N, CA, C and O atoms as a MOPAC input file, in Angstrom:
PM7 MOZYME 1SCF
protein

 N      0.82300 1    -1.19600 1     0.00700 1
 C     -0.04400 1    -0.01000 1     0.00000 1
 C      0.87000 1     1.23800 1    -0.00300 1
 O      1.80000 1     1.32800 1     0.79900 1
 N      0.61600 1     2.13500 1    -0.85100 1
 C      1.34600 1     3.40300 1    -0.93800 1
 C      0.57600 1     4.47600 1    -0.17800 1
 O     -0.59600 1     4.72600 1    -0.45800 1
 N      1.24400 1     5.10900 1     0.78600 1
 C      0.58900 1     6.10100 1     1.65800 1
 C      1.28400 1     7.46400 1     1.41800 1
 O      2.50300 1     7.56900 1     1.55500 1
 N      0.52500 1     8.47300 1     1.07200 1
 C      1.04400 1     9.77400 1     0.91500 1
 C      0.99200 1    10.54600 1     2.34300 1
 O     -0.02800 1    10.59100 1     3.03200 1
 N      2.12200 1    11.09600 1     2.66300 1
 C      2.16600 1    11.75500 1     3.99200 1
 C      2.48400 1    13.28100 1     3.68900 1
 O      3.49300 1    13.62300 1     3.07100 1
 N      1.55000 1    14.15600 1     4.17000 1
 C      1.74400 1    15.59000 1     3.94000 1
 C      2.97400 1    16.08500 1     4.79200 1
 O      3.27600 1    15.55300 1     5.86000 1
 N      3.63300 1    17.10100 1     4.26300 1
 C      4.80300 1    17.73900 1     4.96700 1
 C      4.53200 1    18.04100 1     6.35700 1
 O      5.36000 1    17.75900 1     7.22300 1
 N      3.32400 1    18.64900 1     6.65300 1
 C      3.09000 1    19.08400 1     7.99100 1
 C      3.00000 1    17.93000 1     9.02800 1
 O      3.19200 1    18.13000 1    10.22700 1
 N      2.69900 1    16.71400 1     8.50700 1
 C      2.62000 1    15.54100 1     9.43200 1
 C      4.01800 1    15.08400 1     9.84300 1
 O      4.12700 1    14.38300 1    10.85000 1
 N      5.06900 1    15.42200 1     9.15300 1
 C      6.36400 1    14.95500 1     9.51900 1
 C      6.94800 1    15.53300 1    10.81200 1
 O      7.65100 1    14.83800 1    11.54500 1
 N      6.66500 1    16.75400 1    11.07400 1
 C      7.28100 1    17.43200 1    12.22100 1
 C      6.96000 1    16.77300 1    13.55300 1
 O      7.77900 1    16.83300 1    14.47100 1
 N      5.84600 1    16.17300 1    13.68500 1
 C      5.51900 1    15.51000 1    14.93300 1
 C      6.34400 1    14.30800 1    15.26600 1
 O      6.24400 1    13.76100 1    16.36400 1
 N      7.20000 1    13.86700 1    14.28500 1
 C      8.00600 1    12.64600 1    14.48900 1
 C      9.51000 1    12.90200 1    14.53300 1
 O     10.31000 1    11.96900 1    14.46300 1
 N      9.88500 1    14.17500 1    14.65100 1
 C     11.30300 1    14.47700 1    14.72400 1
 C     12.06600 1    13.75400 1    15.86300 1
 O     13.14100 1    13.19000 1    15.65500 1
 N     11.47300 1    13.79400 1    17.05800 1
 C     12.10700 1    13.22200 1    18.16400 1
 C     12.29800 1    11.68200 1    18.04700 1
 O     13.19300 1    11.11300 1    18.67300 1
 N     11.44400 1    11.03300 1    17.23900 1
 C     11.47800 1     9.56700 1    17.02500 1
 C     12.51800 1     9.14800 1    15.96500 1
 O     12.79600 1     7.96200 1    15.79300 1
 N     13.09200 1    10.15400 1    15.25200 1
 C     14.03200 1     9.76100 1    14.19600 1
 C     15.33000 1     9.26100 1    14.77700 1
 O     15.86500 1     9.83100 1    15.72700 1
 N     15.83900 1     8.17100 1    14.18600 1
 C     17.02900 1     7.57800 1    14.74200 1
 C     18.30500 1     8.21000 1    14.16500 1
 O     19.36900 1     8.11000 1    14.77700 1
 N     18.21200 1     8.84900 1    13.01000 1
 C     19.31400 1     9.51800 1    12.37300 1
 C     18.96600 1    10.98100 1    12.14400 1
 O     17.79900 1    11.37000 1    12.19200 1
 N     19.97200 1    11.76800 1    11.90000 1
 C     19.73600 1    13.21700 1    11.75900 1
 C     20.62600 1    13.82300 1    10.72400 1
 O     21.84200 1    13.63800 1    10.77200 1
 N     20.06700 1    14.53600 1     9.79300 1
 C     20.87200 1    15.33500 1     8.81900 1
 C     20.58900 1    16.81400 1     9.11500 1
 O     19.44400 1    17.26500 1     9.08600 1
 N     21.65600 1    17.54200 1     9.39500 1
 C     21.42100 1    19.00000 1     9.68600 1
 C     20.85000 1    19.72000 1     8.50000 1
 O     20.04200 1    20.63600 1     8.65600 1
 N     21.27100 1    19.30900 1     7.27000 1
 C     20.80800 1    19.91500 1     6.05800 1
 C     19.27500 1    19.66900 1     5.86300 1
 O     18.53300 1    20.58400 1     5.50700 1
 N     18.84000 1    18.43300 1     6.10200 1
 C     17.43900 1    18.12700 1     5.96100 1
 C     16.64100 1    18.77200 1     7.05100 1
 O     15.52000 1    19.22000 1     6.80800 1
 N     17.19600 1    18.83700 1     8.29000 1
 C     16.49000 1    19.41000 1     9.37300 1
 C     16.25400 1    20.88400 1     9.11600 1
 O     15.21600 1    21.42900 1     9.49300 1
 N     17.21800 1    21.53100 1     8.47300 1
 C     17.07300 1    23.01200 1     8.14700 1
 C     15.97200 1    23.18400 1     7.06500 1
 O     15.22200 1    24.15900 1     7.08200 1
 N     15.89900 1    22.23700 1     6.14800 1
 C     14.91600 1    22.31400 1     5.04400 1
 C     13.55100 1    21.90500 1     5.44200 1
 O     12.56800 1    22.52800 1     5.04100 1
 N     13.45800 1    20.83000 1     6.25400 1
 C     12.13200 1    20.22600 1     6.40300 1
 C     11.65600 1    20.20200 1     7.92000 1
 O     10.50300 1    19.85500 1     8.17600 1
 N     12.51200 1    20.55700 1     8.88900 1
 C     12.15200 1    20.59600 1    10.25300 1
 C     12.26000 1    19.24800 1    10.91500 1
 O     11.88600 1    19.12500 1    12.08100 1
 N     12.74900 1    18.23100 1    10.24100 1
 C     12.95600 1    16.87200 1    10.84400 1
 C     14.31700 1    16.38800 1    10.46800 1
 O     14.81400 1    16.74700 1     9.40100 1
 N     14.96800 1    15.56600 1    11.31400 1
 C     16.24700 1    15.09500 1    11.08200 1
 C     16.29900 1    14.13600 1     9.92200 1
 O     17.34100 1    14.05400 1     9.27100 1
 N     15.23000 1    13.39100 1     9.61300 1
 C     15.20400 1    12.42900 1     8.58900 1
 C     13.74100 1    12.39200 1     8.03700 1
 O     12.80200 1    11.98400 1     8.72100 1
 N     13.61400 1    12.82900 1     6.80200 1
 C     12.30600 1    12.81500 1     6.12000 1
 C     11.82700 1    11.35200 1     5.94100 1
 O     10.65100 1    11.05500 1     6.15200 1
 N     12.72700 1    10.46500 1     5.55900 1
 C     12.36700 1     9.06100 1     5.37000 1
 C     11.81400 1     8.44500 1     6.62900 1
 O     10.75600 1     7.81600 1     6.63200 1
 N     12.55100 1     8.63900 1     7.68900 1
 C     12.08100 1     7.99900 1     8.99500 1
 C     10.77100 1     8.66300 1     9.47800 1
 O      9.84100 1     7.97500 1     9.89900 1
 N     10.71400 1     9.98500 1     9.41200 1
 C      9.45400 1    10.66000 1     9.88800 1
 C      8.25200 1    10.23100 1     9.00000 1
 O      7.15400 1    10.00100 1     9.50900 1
 N      8.46900 1    10.13100 1     7.72200 1
 C      7.38400 1     9.71200 1     6.83600 1
 C      6.91700 1     8.28800 1     7.08500 1
 O      5.72700 1     7.98200 1     7.01600 1
 N      7.92600 1     7.38700 1     7.39000 1
 C      7.61700 1     5.95500 1     7.64600 1
 C      6.81000 1     5.85500 1     8.97200 1
 O      5.83100 1     5.11700 1     9.07400 1
 N      7.26200 1     6.61800 1     9.95600 1
 C      6.48800 1     6.58400 1    11.24200 1
 C      5.13000 1     7.20400 1    11.12300 1
 O      4.19500 1     6.69200 1    11.73900 1
 N      4.94700 1     8.25900 1    10.38600 1
 C      3.68700 1     8.95000 1    10.11300 1
 C      2.73800 1     7.94200 1     9.45200 1
 O      1.59400 1     7.76500 1     9.87200 1
 N      3.25300 1     7.29300 1     8.40800 1
 C      2.41300 1     6.32600 1     7.67200 1
 C      2.03000 1     5.13300 1     8.48000 1
 O      0.95200 1     4.58000 1     8.26100 1
 N      2.88800 1     4.68200 1     9.45000 1
 C      2.61500 1     3.56400 1    10.28500 1
 C      1.45300 1     3.87600 1    11.32900 1
 O      0.80500 1     2.96900 1    11.85100 1
 N      1.25100 1     5.14200 1    11.57800 1
 C      0.18800 1     5.52800 1    12.43800 1
 C      0.55200 1     5.59900 1    13.90300 1
 O      1.71100 1     5.38400 1    14.25700 1
 N     -0.39800 1     5.89400 1    14.76000 1
 C     -0.06100 1     6.01000 1    16.22600 1
 C      0.58100 1     4.76500 1    16.80100 1
 O      0.08700 1     3.65500 1    16.60500 1
 N      1.67400 1     4.94900 1    17.50300 1
 C      2.39700 1     3.81700 1    18.09500 1
 C      3.27700 1     3.05000 1    17.10300 1
 O      3.79500 1     1.96900 1    17.38200 1
 N      3.41200 1     3.66100 1    15.95300 1
 C      4.31100 1     2.99900 1    14.92200 1
 C      5.71900 1     2.88200 1    15.38500 1
 O      6.18900 1     3.72700 1    16.14700 1
 N      6.41300 1     1.86600 1    14.95400 1
 C      7.77900 1     1.58900 1    15.40900 1
 C      8.75700 1     1.54100 1    14.24300 1
 O      8.49100 1     0.84100 1    13.26700 1
 N      9.86900 1     2.25100 1    14.30200 1
 C     10.87800 1     2.23400 1    13.31600 1
 C     11.58800 1     0.90500 1    13.34000 1
 O     12.17200 1     0.52600 1    14.35500 1
 N     11.54300 1     0.16900 1    12.19300 1
 C     12.24400 1    -1.08600 1    12.13900 1
 C     13.51900 1    -1.03200 1    11.31500 1
 O     14.39600 1    -1.87300 1    11.50800 1
 N     13.65600 1    -0.06800 1    10.39700 1
 C     14.82000 1     0.11600 1     9.61600 1
 C     15.08000 1     1.56400 1     9.52300 1
 O     14.36600 1     2.25100 1     8.79300 1
 N     16.11100 1     2.12000 1    10.24800 1
 C     16.42600 1     3.47300 1    10.10700 1
 C     16.78700 1     3.85800 1     8.66000 1
 O     16.95300 1     2.97200 1     7.82200 1
 N     16.90300 1     5.07800 1     8.37000 1
 C     17.23900 1     5.59200 1     7.05700 1
 C     18.40200 1     4.89700 1     6.45200 1
 O     19.45900 1     4.75800 1     7.06800 1
 N     18.20100 1     4.44800 1     5.20900 1
 C     19.35000 1     3.87400 1     4.32600 1
 C     19.29000 1     4.68800 1     3.07000 1
 O     18.20300 1     5.06200 1     2.63100 1
 N     20.38200 1     4.96400 1     2.49700 1
 C     20.45900 1     5.74900 1     1.28900 1
 C     21.53300 1     5.17200 1     0.35500 1
 O     22.60300 1     4.72300 1     0.76500 1
 N     21.18100 1     5.21700 1    -0.86600 1
 C     22.12700 1     4.78300 1    -1.96000 1
 C     21.74800 1     5.56900 1    -3.19700 1
 O     20.59100 1     5.60000 1    -3.61800 1
 N     22.76800 1     6.20900 1    -3.77000 1
 C     22.47200 1     7.05800 1    -4.91800 1
 C     21.52900 1     8.10100 1    -4.64400 1
 O     21.75800 1     8.92200 1    -3.75700 1
 N     20.40400 1     8.13500 1    -5.39200 1
 C     19.40100 1     9.16400 1    -5.20400 1
 C     18.12800 1     8.63300 1    -4.52800 1
 O     17.06300 1     9.24900 1    -4.58400 1
 N     18.28800 1     7.42200 1    -3.86200 1
 C     17.15500 1     6.82800 1    -3.16600 1
 C     17.41200 1     6.71800 1    -1.66700 1
 O     18.46400 1     6.24600 1    -1.23400 1
 N     16.40900 1     7.17300 1    -0.86700 1
 C     16.50300 1     7.05200 1     0.60200 1
 C     15.25000 1     6.46800 1     1.04800 1
 O     14.17800 1     6.81500 1     0.55300 1
 N     15.35300 1     5.51800 1     2.04600 1
 C     14.14800 1     4.92100 1     2.58400 1
 C     14.33400 1     4.53300 1     4.07000 1
 O     15.45500 1     4.41900 1     4.56600 1
 N     13.22500 1     4.33900 1     4.73800 1
 C     13.21300 1     3.82100 1     6.09900 1
 C     11.89600 1     3.06700 1     6.21800 1
 O     10.94400 1     3.32800 1     5.48200 1
 N     11.86000 1     2.14300 1     7.14300 1
 C     10.68500 1     1.24100 1     7.30500 1
 C     10.19100 1     1.31000 1     8.73200 1
 O     10.96700 1     1.28100 1     9.68800 1
 N      8.86700 1     1.40500 1     8.85200 1
 C      8.24100 1     1.36700 1    10.18000 1
 C      7.05100 1     0.41800 1    10.11700 1
 O      6.51000 1     0.17100 1     9.03900 1
 N      6.65900 1    -0.09100 1    11.21200 1
 C      5.50100 1    -0.97900 1    11.27600 1
 C      4.48300 1    -0.47600 1    12.23100 1
 O      4.78600 1     0.21700 1    13.20200 1
 N      3.21800 1    -0.84800 1    11.92900 1
 C      2.14200 1    -0.48200 1    12.85900 1
 C      2.18100 1    -1.45300 1    14.05600 1
 O      2.66600 1    -2.58000 1    13.95500 1
 N      1.65100 1    -0.96800 1    15.18800 1
 C      1.61800 1    -1.86700 1    16.29200 1
 C      0.70000 1    -3.04300 1    16.05800 1
 O     -0.28000 1    -2.96800 1    15.31600 1
 N      1.05500 1    -4.14800 1    16.72700 1
 C      0.17900 1    -5.40900 1    16.49600 1
 C     -0.76600 1    -5.57400 1    17.68400 1
 O     -1.55900 1    -6.51600 1    17.71600 1

C-alpha cells in the first residue's frame, strides 16, 4: 500500500528519528524525512524497524504499525 504523507505531518515525528541530517532538518524541520514519513504512515504507536538507508538518489526507512 502506498501512503502519501503531507509535509506538516512529519514534524511530529522528529524526536523519534534515529538519524539526523542537519541539512534536511534545516529544510524540512525533521532530522530524517524518510524516517518521519515511515513513522507517520505507520500511524499512532508505529515503530521504526529500519532506520534511514540511502544509496545514490534513493533514501528509505521502514516502520510498522503496532500489532
